[in-house]
mmCIF file of C-alpha atoms in Angstrom:
data_model
loop_
_atom_site.group_PDB
_atom_site.id
_atom_site.type_symbol
_atom_site.label_atom_id
_atom_site.label_comp_id
_atom_site.label_asym_id
_atom_site.label_seq_id
_atom_site.Cartn_x
_atom_site.Cartn_y
_atom_site.Cartn_z
ATOM 1 C CA ASN A 191 72.601 96.249 105.065
ATOM 2 C CA ALA A 192 74.666 99.349 105.809
ATOM 3 C CA GLY A 193 76.624 99.204 102.540
ATOM 4 C CA VAL A 194 79.929 101.058 102.896
ATOM 5 C CA THR A 195 80.577 102.823 106.179
ATOM 6 C CA GLN A 196 83.375 105.256 106.991
ATOM 7 C CA THR A 197 84.627 106.744 110.218
ATOM 8 C CA PRO A 198 85.083 109.467 111.186
ATOM 9 C CA LYS A 199 82.796 111.815 109.217
ATOM 10 C CA PHE A 200 84.869 114.872 110.019
ATOM 11 C CA GLN A 201 88.417 115.345 111.323
ATOM 12 C CA VAL A 202 90.713 118.277 111.941
ATOM 13 C CA LEU A 203 94.426 117.552 112.279
ATOM 14 C CA LYS A 204 97.462 119.678 112.875
ATOM 15 C CA THR A 205 100.386 119.360 110.487
ATOM 16 C CA GLY A 206 102.493 116.348 111.439
ATOM 17 C CA GLN A 207 99.767 114.465 113.269
ATOM 18 C CA SER A 208 98.777 110.985 112.205
ATOM 19 C CA MET A 209 95.414 109.318 111.852
ATOM 20 C CA THR A 210 93.675 106.318 110.352
ATOM 21 C CA LEU A 211 90.485 106.458 108.336
ATOM 22 C CA GLN A 212 88.361 103.357 108.689
ATOM 23 C CA CYS A 213 86.174 101.769 106.034
ATOM 24 C CA ALA A 214 83.998 98.687 106.149
ATOM 25 C CA GLN A 215 81.579 97.052 103.706
ATOM 26 C CA ASP A 216 78.963 94.391 104.302
ATOM 27 C CA MET A 217 78.278 93.430 100.667
ATOM 28 C CA ASN A 218 80.863 90.631 100.494
ATOM 29 C CA HIS A 219 82.780 92.595 97.878
ATOM 30 C CA ASN A 220 86.265 91.516 96.890
ATOM 31 C CA SER A 221 87.671 94.916 95.913
ATOM 32 C CA MET A 222 87.988 98.105 97.910
ATOM 33 C CA TYR A 223 89.299 101.581 97.105
ATOM 34 C CA TRP A 224 90.335 104.870 98.650
ATOM 35 C CA TYR A 225 89.778 108.103 96.729
ATOM 36 C CA ARG A 226 90.311 111.735 97.511
ATOM 37 C CA GLN A 227 88.137 114.474 96.093
ATOM 38 C CA ASP A 228 89.344 118.039 95.763
ATOM 39 C CA PRO A 229 87.394 120.912 94.165
ATOM 40 C CA GLY A 230 87.686 120.769 90.387
ATOM 41 C CA MET A 231 89.842 117.625 90.479
ATOM 42 C CA GLY A 232 87.260 114.904 90.421
ATOM 43 C CA LEU A 233 87.994 111.638 92.214
ATOM 44 C CA ARG A 234 91.594 110.517 92.367
ATOM 45 C CA LEU A 235 92.512 107.012 93.400
ATOM 46 C CA ILE A 236 94.944 106.764 96.302
ATOM 47 C CA TYR A 237 95.195 102.993 96.814
ATOM 48 C CA TYR A 238 93.082 100.003 96.035
ATOM 49 C CA SER A 239 92.824 96.390 97.060
ATOM 50 C CA ALA A 240 91.703 94.100 94.262
ATOM 51 C CA SER A 241 91.186 91.236 96.680
ATOM 52 C CA GLU A 242 91.876 90.361 100.291
ATOM 53 C CA GLY A 243 95.613 90.256 100.888
ATOM 54 C CA THR A 244 96.586 92.578 98.018
ATOM 55 C CA THR A 245 97.014 96.338 97.776
ATOM 56 C CA ASP A 246 98.166 98.532 94.900
ATOM 57 C CA LYS A 247 99.015 102.176 94.429
ATOM 58 C CA GLY A 248 96.674 104.432 92.574
ATOM 59 C CA GLU A 249 97.267 107.843 91.064
ATOM 60 C CA VAL A 250 98.179 109.750 94.250
ATOM 61 C CA PRO A 251 99.651 107.339 96.867
ATOM 62 C CA ASN A 252 102.378 109.551 98.359
ATOM 63 C CA GLY A 253 101.870 110.309 102.046
ATOM 64 C CA TYR A 254 99.420 107.453 102.587
ATOM 65 C CA ASN A 255 99.477 103.829 103.611
ATOM 66 C CA VAL A 256 96.704 101.261 103.550
ATOM 67 C CA SER A 257 95.823 98.003 105.208
ATOM 68 C CA ARG A 258 93.321 95.437 103.989
ATOM 69 C CA LEU A 259 92.540 94.064 107.421
ATOM 70 C CA ASN A 260 90.143 91.400 106.154
ATOM 71 C CA LYS A 261 87.585 91.091 103.370
ATOM 72 C CA ARG A 262 85.306 93.666 105.004
ATOM 73 C CA GLU A 263 87.742 96.351 106.140
ATOM 74 C CA PHE A 264 90.200 98.635 104.367
ATOM 75 C CA SER A 265 91.935 101.407 106.298
ATOM 76 C CA LEU A 266 93.852 104.471 105.125
ATOM 77 C CA ARG A 267 96.624 105.925 107.272
ATOM 78 C CA LEU A 268 98.194 109.348 107.150
ATOM 79 C CA GLU A 269 101.499 109.079 109.004
ATOM 80 C CA SER A 270 102.375 112.774 109.064
ATOM 81 C CA ALA A 271 99.525 114.940 107.848
ATOM 82 C CA ALA A 272 100.209 117.932 105.608
ATOM 83 C CA PRO A 273 97.885 120.797 104.571
ATOM 84 C CA SER A 274 97.942 119.391 101.016
ATOM 85 C CA GLN A 275 96.050 116.377 102.348
ATOM 86 C CA THR A 276 93.043 118.504 103.229
ATOM 87 C CA SER A 277 90.325 116.841 101.198
ATOM 88 C CA VAL A 278 87.228 114.693 101.239
ATOM 89 C CA TYR A 279 88.125 111.002 101.356
ATOM 90 C CA PHE A 280 85.807 108.360 99.950
ATOM 91 C CA CYS A 281 86.047 104.643 100.401
ATOM 92 C CA ALA A 282 84.387 102.415 97.810
ATOM 93 C CA SER A 283 83.903 98.728 97.173
ATOM 94 C CA SER A 284 82.969 96.523 94.247
ATOM 95 C CA PHE A 285 82.609 92.861 93.432
ATOM 96 C CA GLY A 286 85.740 93.026 91.274
ATOM 97 C CA VAL A 287 88.000 95.650 89.733
ATOM 98 C CA ARG A 288 87.228 95.525 86.035
ATOM 99 C CA ALA A 289 83.622 95.850 85.030
ATOM 100 C CA TYR A 290 81.741 96.240 88.260
ATOM 101 C CA GLU A 291 79.992 99.232 89.721
ATOM 102 C CA GLN A 292 81.538 100.810 92.765
ATOM 103 C CA TYR A 293 79.596 101.586 95.910
ATOM 104 C CA PHE A 294 80.808 104.605 97.823
ATOM 105 C CA GLY A 295 80.756 105.418 101.496
ATOM 106 C CA PRO A 296 79.534 108.782 102.823
ATOM 107 C CA GLY A 297 83.038 110.262 102.968
ATOM 108 C CA THR A 298 85.378 111.765 105.557
ATOM 109 C CA ARG A 299 86.016 115.498 105.442
ATOM 110 C CA LEU A 300 89.588 116.065 106.620
ATOM 111 C CA THR A 301 91.156 119.432 107.331
ATOM 112 C CA VAL A 302 94.860 119.729 108.091
ATOM 113 C CA THR A 303 95.936 123.045 109.601
ATOM 114 C CA GLY B 1031 99.164 108.177 82.309
ATOM 115 C CA GLN B 1032 95.702 107.512 80.996
ATOM 116 C CA GLN B 1033 93.211 110.324 81.325
ATOM 117 C CA VAL B 1034 89.515 110.754 80.814
ATOM 118 C CA MET B 1035 88.643 114.306 79.818
ATOM 119 C CA GLN B 1036 85.164 115.551 80.645
ATOM 120 C CA ILE B 1037 83.437 118.713 79.429
ATOM 121 C CA PRO B 1038 81.963 121.082 80.293
ATOM 122 C CA GLN B 1039 83.128 121.641 83.849
ATOM 123 C CA TYR B 1040 79.940 123.558 84.719
ATOM 124 C CA GLN B 1041 76.521 123.842 83.139
ATOM 125 C CA HIS B 1042 73.717 126.106 84.240
ATOM 126 C CA VAL B 1043 70.324 125.441 82.694
ATOM 127 C CA GLN B 1044 66.761 126.569 83.091
ATOM 128 C CA GLU B 1045 64.416 123.858 84.268
ATOM 129 C CA GLY B 1046 63.035 122.093 81.243
ATOM 130 C CA GLU B 1047 66.132 122.615 79.094
ATOM 131 C CA ASP B 1048 68.287 119.722 77.960
ATOM 132 C CA PHE B 1049 71.790 118.981 79.248
ATOM 133 C CA THR B 1050 74.706 117.014 77.824
ATOM 134 C CA THR B 1051 78.110 116.123 79.238
ATOM 135 C CA TYR B 1052 80.894 114.521 77.219
ATOM 136 C CA CYS B 1053 83.843 112.292 78.042
ATOM 137 C CA ASN B 1054 86.842 111.592 75.863
ATOM 138 C CA SER B 1055 89.812 109.276 76.127
ATOM 139 C CA SER B 1056 92.862 109.269 73.873
ATOM 140 C CA THR B 1057 92.998 105.459 74.006
ATOM 141 C CA THR B 1058 90.345 102.790 73.717
ATOM 142 C CA LEU B 1059 88.330 102.030 76.800
ATOM 143 C CA SER B 1060 87.230 98.591 77.906
ATOM 144 C CA ASN B 1061 84.075 100.048 79.419
ATOM 145 C CA ILE B 1062 82.809 103.302 80.859
ATOM 146 C CA GLN B 1063 80.665 104.008 83.894
ATOM 147 C CA TRP B 1064 78.657 107.064 84.889
ATOM 148 C CA TYR B 1065 78.090 108.319 88.421
ATOM 149 C CA LYS B 1066 76.041 111.122 89.963
ATOM 150 C CA GLN B 1067 77.017 113.000 93.104
ATOM 151 C CA ARG B 1068 74.429 115.203 94.772
ATOM 152 C CA PRO B 1069 75.715 118.280 96.645
ATOM 153 C CA GLY B 1070 77.254 117.129 99.926
ATOM 154 C CA GLY B 1071 76.772 113.484 98.997
ATOM 155 C CA HIS B 1072 78.765 110.612 97.647
ATOM 156 C CA PRO B 1073 78.991 109.297 94.061
ATOM 157 C CA VAL B 1074 76.220 106.917 93.090
ATOM 158 C CA PHE B 1075 76.484 104.543 90.144
ATOM 159 C CA LEU B 1076 74.144 105.250 87.231
ATOM 160 C CA ILE B 1077 75.116 102.912 84.412
ATOM 161 C CA GLN B 1078 77.875 101.000 82.650
ATOM 162 C CA LEU B 1079 78.466 100.870 78.890
ATOM 163 C CA VAL B 1080 80.538 98.075 77.412
ATOM 164 C CA LYS B 1081 79.806 97.635 73.709
ATOM 165 C CA SER B 1082 80.904 99.843 70.834
ATOM 166 C CA GLY B 1083 78.069 102.194 69.825
ATOM 167 C CA GLU B 1084 75.957 101.191 72.818
ATOM 168 C CA VAL B 1085 73.019 103.409 73.766
ATOM 169 C CA LYS B 1086 71.144 102.988 77.030
ATOM 170 C CA LYS B 1087 68.235 104.951 78.442
ATOM 171 C CA GLN B 1088 67.031 105.541 81.967
ATOM 172 C CA LYS B 1089 63.853 107.609 81.855
ATOM 173 C CA ARG B 1090 65.058 111.087 80.786
ATOM 174 C CA LEU B 1091 68.751 110.084 80.739
ATOM 175 C CA THR B 1092 70.412 108.749 77.582
ATOM 176 C CA PHE B 1093 73.921 107.319 77.673
ATOM 177 C CA GLN B 1094 76.028 106.652 74.595
ATOM 178 C CA PHE B 1095 79.363 104.899 74.031
ATOM 179 C CA GLY B 1096 81.219 105.830 70.872
ATOM 180 C CA GLU B 1097 81.916 103.442 68.030
ATOM 181 C CA ALA B 1098 85.647 103.574 68.739
ATOM 182 C CA LYS B 1099 85.057 103.200 72.491
ATOM 183 C CA LYS B 1100 86.983 106.406 73.126
ATOM 184 C CA ASN B 1101 84.128 108.726 73.974
ATOM 185 C CA SER B 1102 80.836 108.750 75.778
ATOM 186 C CA SER B 1103 78.027 111.137 76.538
ATOM 187 C CA LEU B 1104 75.183 111.595 78.990
ATOM 188 C CA HIS B 1105 72.141 113.548 77.813
ATOM 189 C CA ILE B 1106 69.320 114.619 80.098
ATOM 190 C CA THR B 1107 66.063 115.660 78.457
ATOM 191 C CA ALA B 1108 63.929 118.331 80.104
ATOM 192 C CA THR B 1109 65.996 118.834 83.238
ATOM 193 C CA GLN B 1110 64.360 118.992 86.634
ATOM 194 C CA THR B 1111 65.642 120.450 89.893
ATOM 195 C CA THR B 1112 66.226 116.890 91.108
ATOM 196 C CA ASP B 1113 68.902 116.510 88.414
ATOM 197 C CA VAL B 1114 71.186 118.957 90.237
ATOM 198 C CA GLY B 1115 74.598 117.509 91.067
ATOM 199 C CA THR B 1116 77.912 116.555 89.529
ATOM 200 C CA TYR B 1117 78.032 113.868 86.871
ATOM 201 C CA PHE B 1118 81.211 111.841 86.502
ATOM 202 C CA CYS B 1119 82.295 109.440 83.849
ATOM 203 C CA ALA B 1120 84.819 106.774 84.797
ATOM 204 C CA GLY B 1121 86.748 104.742 82.267
ATOM 205 C CA ASN B 1122 88.245 101.304 82.598
ATOM 206 C CA TYR B 1123 91.145 100.430 80.308
ATOM 207 C CA GLY B 1124 91.233 96.728 81.080
ATOM 208 C CA GLY B 1125 94.458 94.773 80.951
ATOM 209 C CA SER B 1126 96.591 94.674 84.073
ATOM 210 C CA GLN B 1127 95.156 97.964 85.303
ATOM 211 C CA GLY B 1128 91.706 97.243 86.532
ATOM 212 C CA ASN B 1129 90.842 100.425 88.343
ATOM 213 C CA LEU B 1130 88.594 103.217 87.083
ATOM 214 C CA ILE B 1131 89.909 106.559 85.882
ATOM 215 C CA PHE B 1132 87.414 109.297 86.742
ATOM 216 C CA GLY B 1133 86.795 112.412 84.708
ATOM 217 C CA LYS B 1134 86.732 115.689 86.636
ATOM 218 C CA GLY B 1135 82.964 115.853 86.422
ATOM 219 C CA THR B 1136 80.342 118.255 85.127
ATOM 220 C CA LYS B 1137 78.497 120.239 87.757
ATOM 221 C CA LEU B 1138 74.888 120.814 86.747
ATOM 222 C CA SER B 1139 72.757 123.530 88.280
ATOM 223 C CA VAL B 1140 69.096 123.906 87.368
ATOM 224 C CA LYS B 1141 67.201 127.143 87.779
ATOM 225 C CA PRO B 1142 63.516 126.616 88.525
#
């Protein structure tokens, strides 16, 4: 089992460009998450999907959109990238949202110039 | 919004010394989880605490959940260089909001 996979691993964008970060899990988990990690800020939740067909905003949703394509896949889209979105993005999954451990992917390091 | 405060932000210890990180919430938590992130890596789940006053041990790591379920701690006895990384607590408040709120983490460095 691969667990949680993310693509790409690294990405450099110019301001205003768009891109989609892909995430997939093979653990048959119901819930999936997107976090960003900035130095000294810990992990901040961008969006999450409690179950297939639902998505909800987290702490920092502005400038992002998500799609829960199916039970396995959860993508994060930046429509018009800004330097403030330079960060490391982690996707995670869990069996459910409330009292279940989260499994994280390896992360995508995004730089917006 | 709800916040989980974690201290200290950094801790430098000599190998063999003990280490403790603390998490506090202003409101009662449903449960709390702890994660470890090695340098350049991703967070990895360590443990979950659910009950008031709960204490769990994993080898040299001891996790506690306060009686009021508002605070938690992670204590490492006799640190080793393999303990290096950032330790995060993550609180769940239950109710309609099911997602975790992460503390900002404590970065541990260990001098051999």
